[in-house]
GROMACS .gro file of C-alpha atoms in nm:
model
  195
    1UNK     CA    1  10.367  11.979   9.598
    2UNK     CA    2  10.713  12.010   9.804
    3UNK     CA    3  10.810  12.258  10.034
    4UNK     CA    4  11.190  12.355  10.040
    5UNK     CA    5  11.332  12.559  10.367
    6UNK     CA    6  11.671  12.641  10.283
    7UNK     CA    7  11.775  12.890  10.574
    8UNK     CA    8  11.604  13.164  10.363
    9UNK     CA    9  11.355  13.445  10.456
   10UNK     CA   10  11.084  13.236  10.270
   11UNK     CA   11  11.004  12.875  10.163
   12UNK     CA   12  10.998  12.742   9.845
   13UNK     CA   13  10.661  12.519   9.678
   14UNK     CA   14  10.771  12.299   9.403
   15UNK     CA   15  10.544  12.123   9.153
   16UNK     CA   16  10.637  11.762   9.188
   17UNK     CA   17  10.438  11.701   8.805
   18UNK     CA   18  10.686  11.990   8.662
   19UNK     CA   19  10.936  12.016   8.850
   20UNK     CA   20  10.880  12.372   8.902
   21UNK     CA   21  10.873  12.657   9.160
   22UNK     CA   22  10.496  12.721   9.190
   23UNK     CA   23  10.560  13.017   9.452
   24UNK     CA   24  10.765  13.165   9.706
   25UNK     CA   25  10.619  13.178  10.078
   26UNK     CA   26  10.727  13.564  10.210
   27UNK     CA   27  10.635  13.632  10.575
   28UNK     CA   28  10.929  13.534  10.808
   29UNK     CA   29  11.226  13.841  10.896
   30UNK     CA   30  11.424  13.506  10.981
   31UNK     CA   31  11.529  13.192  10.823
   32UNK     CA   32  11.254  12.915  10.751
   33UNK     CA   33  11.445  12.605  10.915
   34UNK     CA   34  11.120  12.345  10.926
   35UNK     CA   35  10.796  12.320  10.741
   36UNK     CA   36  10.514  12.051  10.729
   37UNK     CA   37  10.214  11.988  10.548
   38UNK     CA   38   9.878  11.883  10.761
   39UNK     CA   39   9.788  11.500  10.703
   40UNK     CA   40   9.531  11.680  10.428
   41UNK     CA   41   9.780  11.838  10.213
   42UNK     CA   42   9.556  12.138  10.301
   43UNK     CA   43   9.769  12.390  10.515
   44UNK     CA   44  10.201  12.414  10.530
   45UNK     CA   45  10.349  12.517  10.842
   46UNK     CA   46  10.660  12.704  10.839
   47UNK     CA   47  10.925  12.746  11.180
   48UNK     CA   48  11.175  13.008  11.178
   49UNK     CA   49  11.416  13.137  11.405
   50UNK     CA   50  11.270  13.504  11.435
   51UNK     CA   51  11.063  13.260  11.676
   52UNK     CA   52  10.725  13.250  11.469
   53UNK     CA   53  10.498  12.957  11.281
   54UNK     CA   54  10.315  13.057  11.011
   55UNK     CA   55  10.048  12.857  10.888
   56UNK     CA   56   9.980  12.906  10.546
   57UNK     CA   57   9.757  12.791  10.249
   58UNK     CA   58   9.983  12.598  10.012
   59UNK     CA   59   9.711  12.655   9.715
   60UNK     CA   60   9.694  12.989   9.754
   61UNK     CA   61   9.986  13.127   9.943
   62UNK     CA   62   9.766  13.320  10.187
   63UNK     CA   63   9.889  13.311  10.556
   64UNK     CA   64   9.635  13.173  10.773
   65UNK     CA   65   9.772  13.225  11.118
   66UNK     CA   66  10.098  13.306  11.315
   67UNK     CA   67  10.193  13.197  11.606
   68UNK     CA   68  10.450  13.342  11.808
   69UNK     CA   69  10.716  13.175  12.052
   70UNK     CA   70  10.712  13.425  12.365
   71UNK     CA   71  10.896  13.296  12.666
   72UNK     CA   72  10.709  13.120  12.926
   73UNK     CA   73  10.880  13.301  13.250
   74UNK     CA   74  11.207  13.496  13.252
   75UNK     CA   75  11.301  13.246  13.493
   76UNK     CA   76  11.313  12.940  13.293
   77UNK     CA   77  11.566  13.132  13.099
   78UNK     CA   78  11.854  13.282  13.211
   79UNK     CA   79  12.037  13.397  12.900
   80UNK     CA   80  11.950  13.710  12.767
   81UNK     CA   81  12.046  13.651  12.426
   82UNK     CA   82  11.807  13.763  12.144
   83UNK     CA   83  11.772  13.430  11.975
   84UNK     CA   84  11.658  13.227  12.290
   85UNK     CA   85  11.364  13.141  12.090
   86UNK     CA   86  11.460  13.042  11.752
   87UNK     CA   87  11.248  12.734  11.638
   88UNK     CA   88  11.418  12.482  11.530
   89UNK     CA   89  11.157  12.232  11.394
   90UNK     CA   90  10.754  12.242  11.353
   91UNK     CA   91  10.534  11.878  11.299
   92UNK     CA   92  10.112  11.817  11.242
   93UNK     CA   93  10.017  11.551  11.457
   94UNK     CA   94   9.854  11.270  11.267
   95UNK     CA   95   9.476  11.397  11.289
   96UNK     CA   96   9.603  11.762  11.185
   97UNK     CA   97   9.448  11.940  11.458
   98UNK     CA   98   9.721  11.971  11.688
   99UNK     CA   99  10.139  12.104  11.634
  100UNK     CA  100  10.427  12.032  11.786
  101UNK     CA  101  10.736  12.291  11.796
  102UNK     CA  102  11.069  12.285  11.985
  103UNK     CA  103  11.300  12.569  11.970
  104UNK     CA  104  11.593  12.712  12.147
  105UNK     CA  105  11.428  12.835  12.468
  106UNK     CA  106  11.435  12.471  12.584
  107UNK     CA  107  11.070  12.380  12.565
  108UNK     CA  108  10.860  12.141  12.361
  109UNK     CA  109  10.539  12.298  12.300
  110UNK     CA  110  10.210  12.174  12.160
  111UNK     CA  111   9.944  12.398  11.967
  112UNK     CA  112   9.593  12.337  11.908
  113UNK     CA  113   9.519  12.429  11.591
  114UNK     CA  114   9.201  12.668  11.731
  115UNK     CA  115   9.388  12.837  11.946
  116UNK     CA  116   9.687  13.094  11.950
  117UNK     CA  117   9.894  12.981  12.235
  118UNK     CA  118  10.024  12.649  12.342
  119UNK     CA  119   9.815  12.403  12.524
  120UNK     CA  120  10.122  12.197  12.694
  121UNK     CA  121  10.483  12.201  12.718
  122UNK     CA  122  10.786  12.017  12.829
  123UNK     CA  123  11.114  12.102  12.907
  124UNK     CA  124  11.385  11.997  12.680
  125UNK     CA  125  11.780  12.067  12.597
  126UNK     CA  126  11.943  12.127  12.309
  127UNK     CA  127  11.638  12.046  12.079
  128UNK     CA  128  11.703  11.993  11.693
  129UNK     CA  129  11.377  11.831  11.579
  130UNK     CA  130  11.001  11.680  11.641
  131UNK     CA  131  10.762  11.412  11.525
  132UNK     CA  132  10.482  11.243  11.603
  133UNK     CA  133  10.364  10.883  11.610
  134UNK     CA  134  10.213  10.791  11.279
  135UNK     CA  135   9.913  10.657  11.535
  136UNK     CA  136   9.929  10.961  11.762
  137UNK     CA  137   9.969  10.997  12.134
  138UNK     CA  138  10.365  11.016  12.126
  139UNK     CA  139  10.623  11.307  12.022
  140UNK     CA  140  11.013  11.213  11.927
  141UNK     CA  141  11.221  11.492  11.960
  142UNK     CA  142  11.585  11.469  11.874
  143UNK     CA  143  11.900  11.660  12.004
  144UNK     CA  144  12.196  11.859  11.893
  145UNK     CA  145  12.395  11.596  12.100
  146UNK     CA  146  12.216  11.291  11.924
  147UNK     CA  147  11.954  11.166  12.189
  148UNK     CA  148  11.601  11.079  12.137
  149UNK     CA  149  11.333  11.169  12.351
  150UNK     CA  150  10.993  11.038  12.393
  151UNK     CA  151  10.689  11.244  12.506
  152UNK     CA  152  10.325  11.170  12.579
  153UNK     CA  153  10.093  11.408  12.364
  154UNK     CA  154   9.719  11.471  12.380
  155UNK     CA  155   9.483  11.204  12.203
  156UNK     CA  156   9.230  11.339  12.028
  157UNK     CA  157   8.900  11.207  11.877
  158UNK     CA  158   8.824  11.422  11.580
  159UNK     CA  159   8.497  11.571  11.571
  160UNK     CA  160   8.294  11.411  11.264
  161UNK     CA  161   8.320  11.801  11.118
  162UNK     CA  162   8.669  11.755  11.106
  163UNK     CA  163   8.672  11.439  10.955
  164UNK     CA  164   8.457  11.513  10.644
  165UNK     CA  165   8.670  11.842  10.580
  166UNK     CA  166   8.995  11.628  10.611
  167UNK     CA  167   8.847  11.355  10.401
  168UNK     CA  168   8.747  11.632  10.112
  169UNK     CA  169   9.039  11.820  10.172
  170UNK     CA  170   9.261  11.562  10.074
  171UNK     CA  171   9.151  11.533   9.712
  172UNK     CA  172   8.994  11.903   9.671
  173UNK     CA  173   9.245  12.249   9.627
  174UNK     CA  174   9.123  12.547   9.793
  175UNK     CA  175   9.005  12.677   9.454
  176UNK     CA  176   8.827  12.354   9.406
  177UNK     CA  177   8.627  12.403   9.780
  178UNK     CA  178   8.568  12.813   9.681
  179UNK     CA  179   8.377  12.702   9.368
  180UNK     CA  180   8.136  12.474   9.553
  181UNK     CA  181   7.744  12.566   9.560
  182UNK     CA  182   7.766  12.569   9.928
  183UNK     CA  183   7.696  12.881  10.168
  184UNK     CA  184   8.031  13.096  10.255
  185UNK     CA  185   8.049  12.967  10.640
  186UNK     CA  186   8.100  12.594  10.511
  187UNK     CA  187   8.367  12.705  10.280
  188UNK     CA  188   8.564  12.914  10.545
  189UNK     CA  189   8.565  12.595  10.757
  190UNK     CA  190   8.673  12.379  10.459
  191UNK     CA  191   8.956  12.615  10.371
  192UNK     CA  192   9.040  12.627  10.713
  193UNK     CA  193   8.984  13.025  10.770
  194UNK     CA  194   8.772  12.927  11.055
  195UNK     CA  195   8.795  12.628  11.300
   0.00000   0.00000   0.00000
């Protein structure tokens, strides 16, 4: 699969075998500017500027989770413009468990996938786009006004749960995982409805 953000309401999956649209992601009230599939080809996250990520299920174009940009204090920002938040780019770190966003309210923020609100930020200007290291521990973030930054980011060592769901998850669809002959609970975690 590909996912296409074109500055629509709503991302685009393409079959890469076909060359077909295999469905349109609907959820955002602004336009999808980043997306980015977990190192399992398991979830897409989408970034829009009406400030939200929504993590979805590629397979089965079921949204997951949203989380929403909210300003950290009124004091960090002092335009009162409605846009302040607009993301501008979303990345999976390398293990999948975390995600890294950066949007107009000048802040980097990092999301644990189990929660709903960041667990660290930094302050940034004029930020265009995110990545992590291939290995981990570092974000890149890039500016409107061409500069690269580098950032330390949390290290993690995956639980072995995780592991064997990203290691089945990377060669199993979600319709593959819900026709197991396993007990419900193991295939919510699989399918990433629980964490």
């Amino acid at each position: 699969m590909l996912c296409s953000a074109a500055g629509e309401k709503s991302a685009l999956l393409w079959s890469m075998r076909s060359y077909t649209l295999i469905r349109r992601l609907e959820g955002h009230q602004s336009s999808v500017v980043s997306c980015d599939f977990s190192p399992d080809s398991a979830l897409l996250v989408t970034a829009s500027y009406d400030a939200c990520v929504i993590m979805w299920d590629p397979y089965t174009g079921e949204q997951l989770r949203t989380l929403r940009h909210v300003p950290l204090h009124s004091t960090l920002d002092s335009s009162s413009e409605i846009h302040t938040s607009s993301l501008r780019s979303v990345c999976f770190s390398p293990e999948g468990l975390y995600l890294a966003t950066v949007a107009d309210d000048r802040l980097l923020r990092i999301w644990a996938l189990e929660f709903r609100s960041p667990v660290a930020f930094a302050p940034m200007t004029n930020g265009l786009c995110c990545m992590y290291f291939p290995h981990g521990g570092f974000i890149a973030t890039g500016t409107r006004d061409g500069h690269v930054q580098f950032w330390t980011a949390p290290r993690v060592l995956s639980s072995l749960k995780h592991l064997c769901r990203k290691a089945l998850r990377t060669f199993l669809t979600t319709y593959q995982v819900l026709a197991l002959p396993i007990p419900r609970k193991l295939k919510e975690f699989l399918t990433y409805r629980t964490f």
